[in-house]
Amino acid sequence: MGKQAEGVGKASLLALSVMSILAMDGYSAFAQDAPAKQVFGNIALPSAGPSASYGSYAKGCQSGAVALPTEGQGFQAMRLSRNRRWGQPQMIAFIERFAQDAQKIGWPGLLIGDISQPRGGPMLTGHASHQIGLDADIWWRPMPDRVMSADQRESTPFISMLDKSKFLTVDDRKWSPLNAKLVMLAASYPQVERIFVNPAIKQKLCQTWKGDRTYMGKIRPIYGHDEHFHVRLECPPGAPNCKPQAAVGAGDGCDKSLAWWFSKEPWAAPKKDPNAKPPKPPRPVMVSDLPRACAAIASAQSASAGATLIRNREALAMPAAQPEMDTTTPSVTPNALMPPADIPRPSSRPSLN
């Protein structure tokens, strides 16, 4: 067996081991020494109990997550098979509000990508962040004028805003003033802390935006993000376990910090020493590396087992009380590994006021 095949085989065995242990009581001790992405990436439902974020955007977890509906006024959720449309109630409420406001400026509707896993934490693939239910990806592709099937939501391709024949250049055949209005609208909400876009898109905004530039500084350039923009909400008030980022600096960000992205430095390949020994594989992030509460959240009772869930749209008008999460005798029930066909969502929703 080749090394690559052997590695894949070991990874598969590890995933199966995690899945088996997740279904057993007394899982908490194991979780402390398990790779976090294997643990959190294989839980299909949120924990019961109050909603809260623990840790930082790239090193944390969430409890009491809320599922974004598959569709609503002005939005549709994409890539449903990933089971990553779970967020804190503040994020779900923001998306629903933003979708309606976006239609008022002429945007056909939002296609929503990844938010977070049911209990947050590191993902099996993809993002380094999106771990505490306060990040969401919004596609640049406008929503079609029909409700897409599950298959269409899996297969519909992204649309890049870049001209791939040129270096860091927005394709003017795809980009329009309405795209600019959309992302600037997103930045205008007080609870939005940052928006990540491709450096070329940030440059385009700097060069062409003629309106109020008060919130331009929230829009930050970063690798990728040419097919979607990434909205990050601030830690909610009164959330002591949510670790905030440093505040965005003053100014619109159309300065030397943006010019750096158009130099060779960000894109230069690292220099390799031909005599150096092969580097050791990076140590995986373990559950014990996350905030202490995350082990209890990973092994807590699944919300599907409680009476607090709303399983049909008629019941959405009935407020449901949330039970306290039991952190003394944590366990993960087998049904936490099997997502229902219609993922339930609690009825409680915070206001955006």
PDB file of C-alpha atoms in Angstrom, residues 137-138 140 159-164 166-171 175 183 194-207 216 218-231 252-254 257-262 266-267:
ATOM      1  CA  ASP A 137     -20.759  33.328   3.297  1.00  0.00           C
ATOM      2  CA  ILE A 138     -22.990  35.110   0.783  1.00  0.00           C
ATOM      3  CA  TRP A 140     -22.029  36.916  -5.507  1.00  0.00           C
ATOM      4  CA  ILE A 159     -19.585  32.969 -10.152  1.00  0.00           C
ATOM      5  CA  SER A 160     -16.182  34.566  -9.724  1.00  0.00           C
ATOM      6  CA  MET A 161     -16.031  38.339  -9.992  1.00  0.00           C
ATOM      7  CA  LEU A 162     -12.455  38.189 -11.307  1.00  0.00           C
ATOM      8  CA  ASP A 163     -11.068  38.296 -14.820  1.00  0.00           C
ATOM      9  CA  LYS A 164      -8.933  35.165 -14.604  1.00  0.00           C
ATOM     10  CA  LYS A 166      -5.404  39.142 -15.579  1.00  0.00           C
ATOM     11  CA  PHE A 167      -3.745  39.575 -12.198  1.00  0.00           C
ATOM     12  CA  LEU A 168      -6.167  40.630  -9.450  1.00  0.00           C
ATOM     13  CA  THR A 169      -8.634  42.340 -11.747  1.00  0.00           C
ATOM     14  CA  VAL A 170     -12.405  42.513 -11.425  1.00  0.00           C
ATOM     15  CA  ASP A 171     -14.301  41.393 -14.508  1.00  0.00           C
ATOM     16  CA  TRP A 175     -19.403  43.282 -11.625  1.00  0.00           C
ATOM     17  CA  VAL A 183     -21.695  44.674  -0.008  1.00  0.00           C
ATOM     18  CA  ARG A 194     -15.906  42.759   9.194  1.00  0.00           C
ATOM     19  CA  ILE A 195     -16.611  41.717   5.620  1.00  0.00           C
ATOM     20  CA  PHE A 196     -13.946  39.758   3.743  1.00  0.00           C
ATOM     21  CA  VAL A 197     -13.610  40.175  -0.036  1.00  0.00           C
ATOM     22  CA  ASN A 198     -10.964  39.512  -2.640  1.00  0.00           C
ATOM     23  CA  PRO A 199      -8.321  42.277  -2.791  1.00  0.00           C
ATOM     24  CA  ALA A 200      -9.377  43.109  -6.358  1.00  0.00           C
ATOM     25  CA  ILE A 201     -12.945  43.677  -5.186  1.00  0.00           C
ATOM     26  CA  LYS A 202     -11.774  45.911  -2.352  1.00  0.00           C
ATOM     27  CA  GLN A 203      -9.713  47.912  -4.843  1.00  0.00           C
ATOM     28  CA  LYS A 204     -12.714  48.191  -7.158  1.00  0.00           C
ATOM     29  CA  LEU A 205     -14.811  49.582  -4.320  1.00  0.00           C
ATOM     30  CA  CYS A 206     -12.087  52.043  -3.368  1.00  0.00           C
ATOM     31  CA  GLN A 207     -11.839  53.290  -6.938  1.00  0.00           C
ATOM     32  CA  MET A 216     -15.654  51.052   3.834  1.00  0.00           C
ATOM     33  CA  LYS A 218     -15.026  47.147   7.567  1.00  0.00           C
ATOM     34  CA  ILE A 219     -14.477  45.583   4.145  1.00  0.00           C
ATOM     35  CA  ARG A 220     -11.158  43.731   4.382  1.00  0.00           C
ATOM     36  CA  PRO A 221      -9.071  42.202   1.553  1.00  0.00           C
ATOM     37  CA  ILE A 222      -8.087  38.548   1.845  1.00  0.00           C
ATOM     38  CA  TYR A 223      -7.134  35.582  -0.333  1.00  0.00           C
ATOM     39  CA  GLY A 224      -9.953  33.972  -2.323  1.00  0.00           C
ATOM     40  CA  HIS A 225     -13.410  35.466  -1.685  1.00  0.00           C
ATOM     41  CA  ASP A 226     -13.968  36.257  -5.356  1.00  0.00           C
ATOM     42  CA  GLU A 227     -17.051  33.988  -5.534  1.00  0.00           C
ATOM     43  CA  HIS A 228     -18.627  35.111  -2.267  1.00  0.00           C
ATOM     44  CA  PHE A 229     -18.203  37.659   0.470  1.00  0.00           C
ATOM     45  CA  HIS A 230     -17.845  36.672   4.101  1.00  0.00           C
ATOM     46  CA  VAL A 231     -19.854  38.538   6.738  1.00  0.00           C
ATOM     47  CA  ASP A 252     -11.385  53.317   4.644  1.00  0.00           C
ATOM     48  CA  GLY A 253      -8.615  50.759   4.115  1.00  0.00           C
ATOM     49  CA  CYS A 254      -7.818  52.122   0.658  1.00  0.00           C
ATOM     50  CA  SER A 257      -2.380  47.942   3.458  1.00  0.00           C
ATOM     51  CA  LEU A 258      -4.420  47.358   0.283  1.00  0.00           C
ATOM     52  CA  ALA A 259      -1.485  48.143  -2.022  1.00  0.00           C
ATOM     53  CA  TRP A 260       0.483  45.338  -0.336  1.00  0.00           C
ATOM     54  CA  TRP A 261      -1.881  42.784  -1.878  1.00  0.00           C
ATOM     55  CA  PHE A 262      -0.843  43.955  -5.338  1.00  0.00           C
ATOM     56  CA  PRO A 266       1.599  37.902  -0.631  1.00  0.00           C
ATOM     57  CA  TRP A 267       1.856  35.539  -3.588  1.00  0.00           C
TER      58      TRP A 267
END
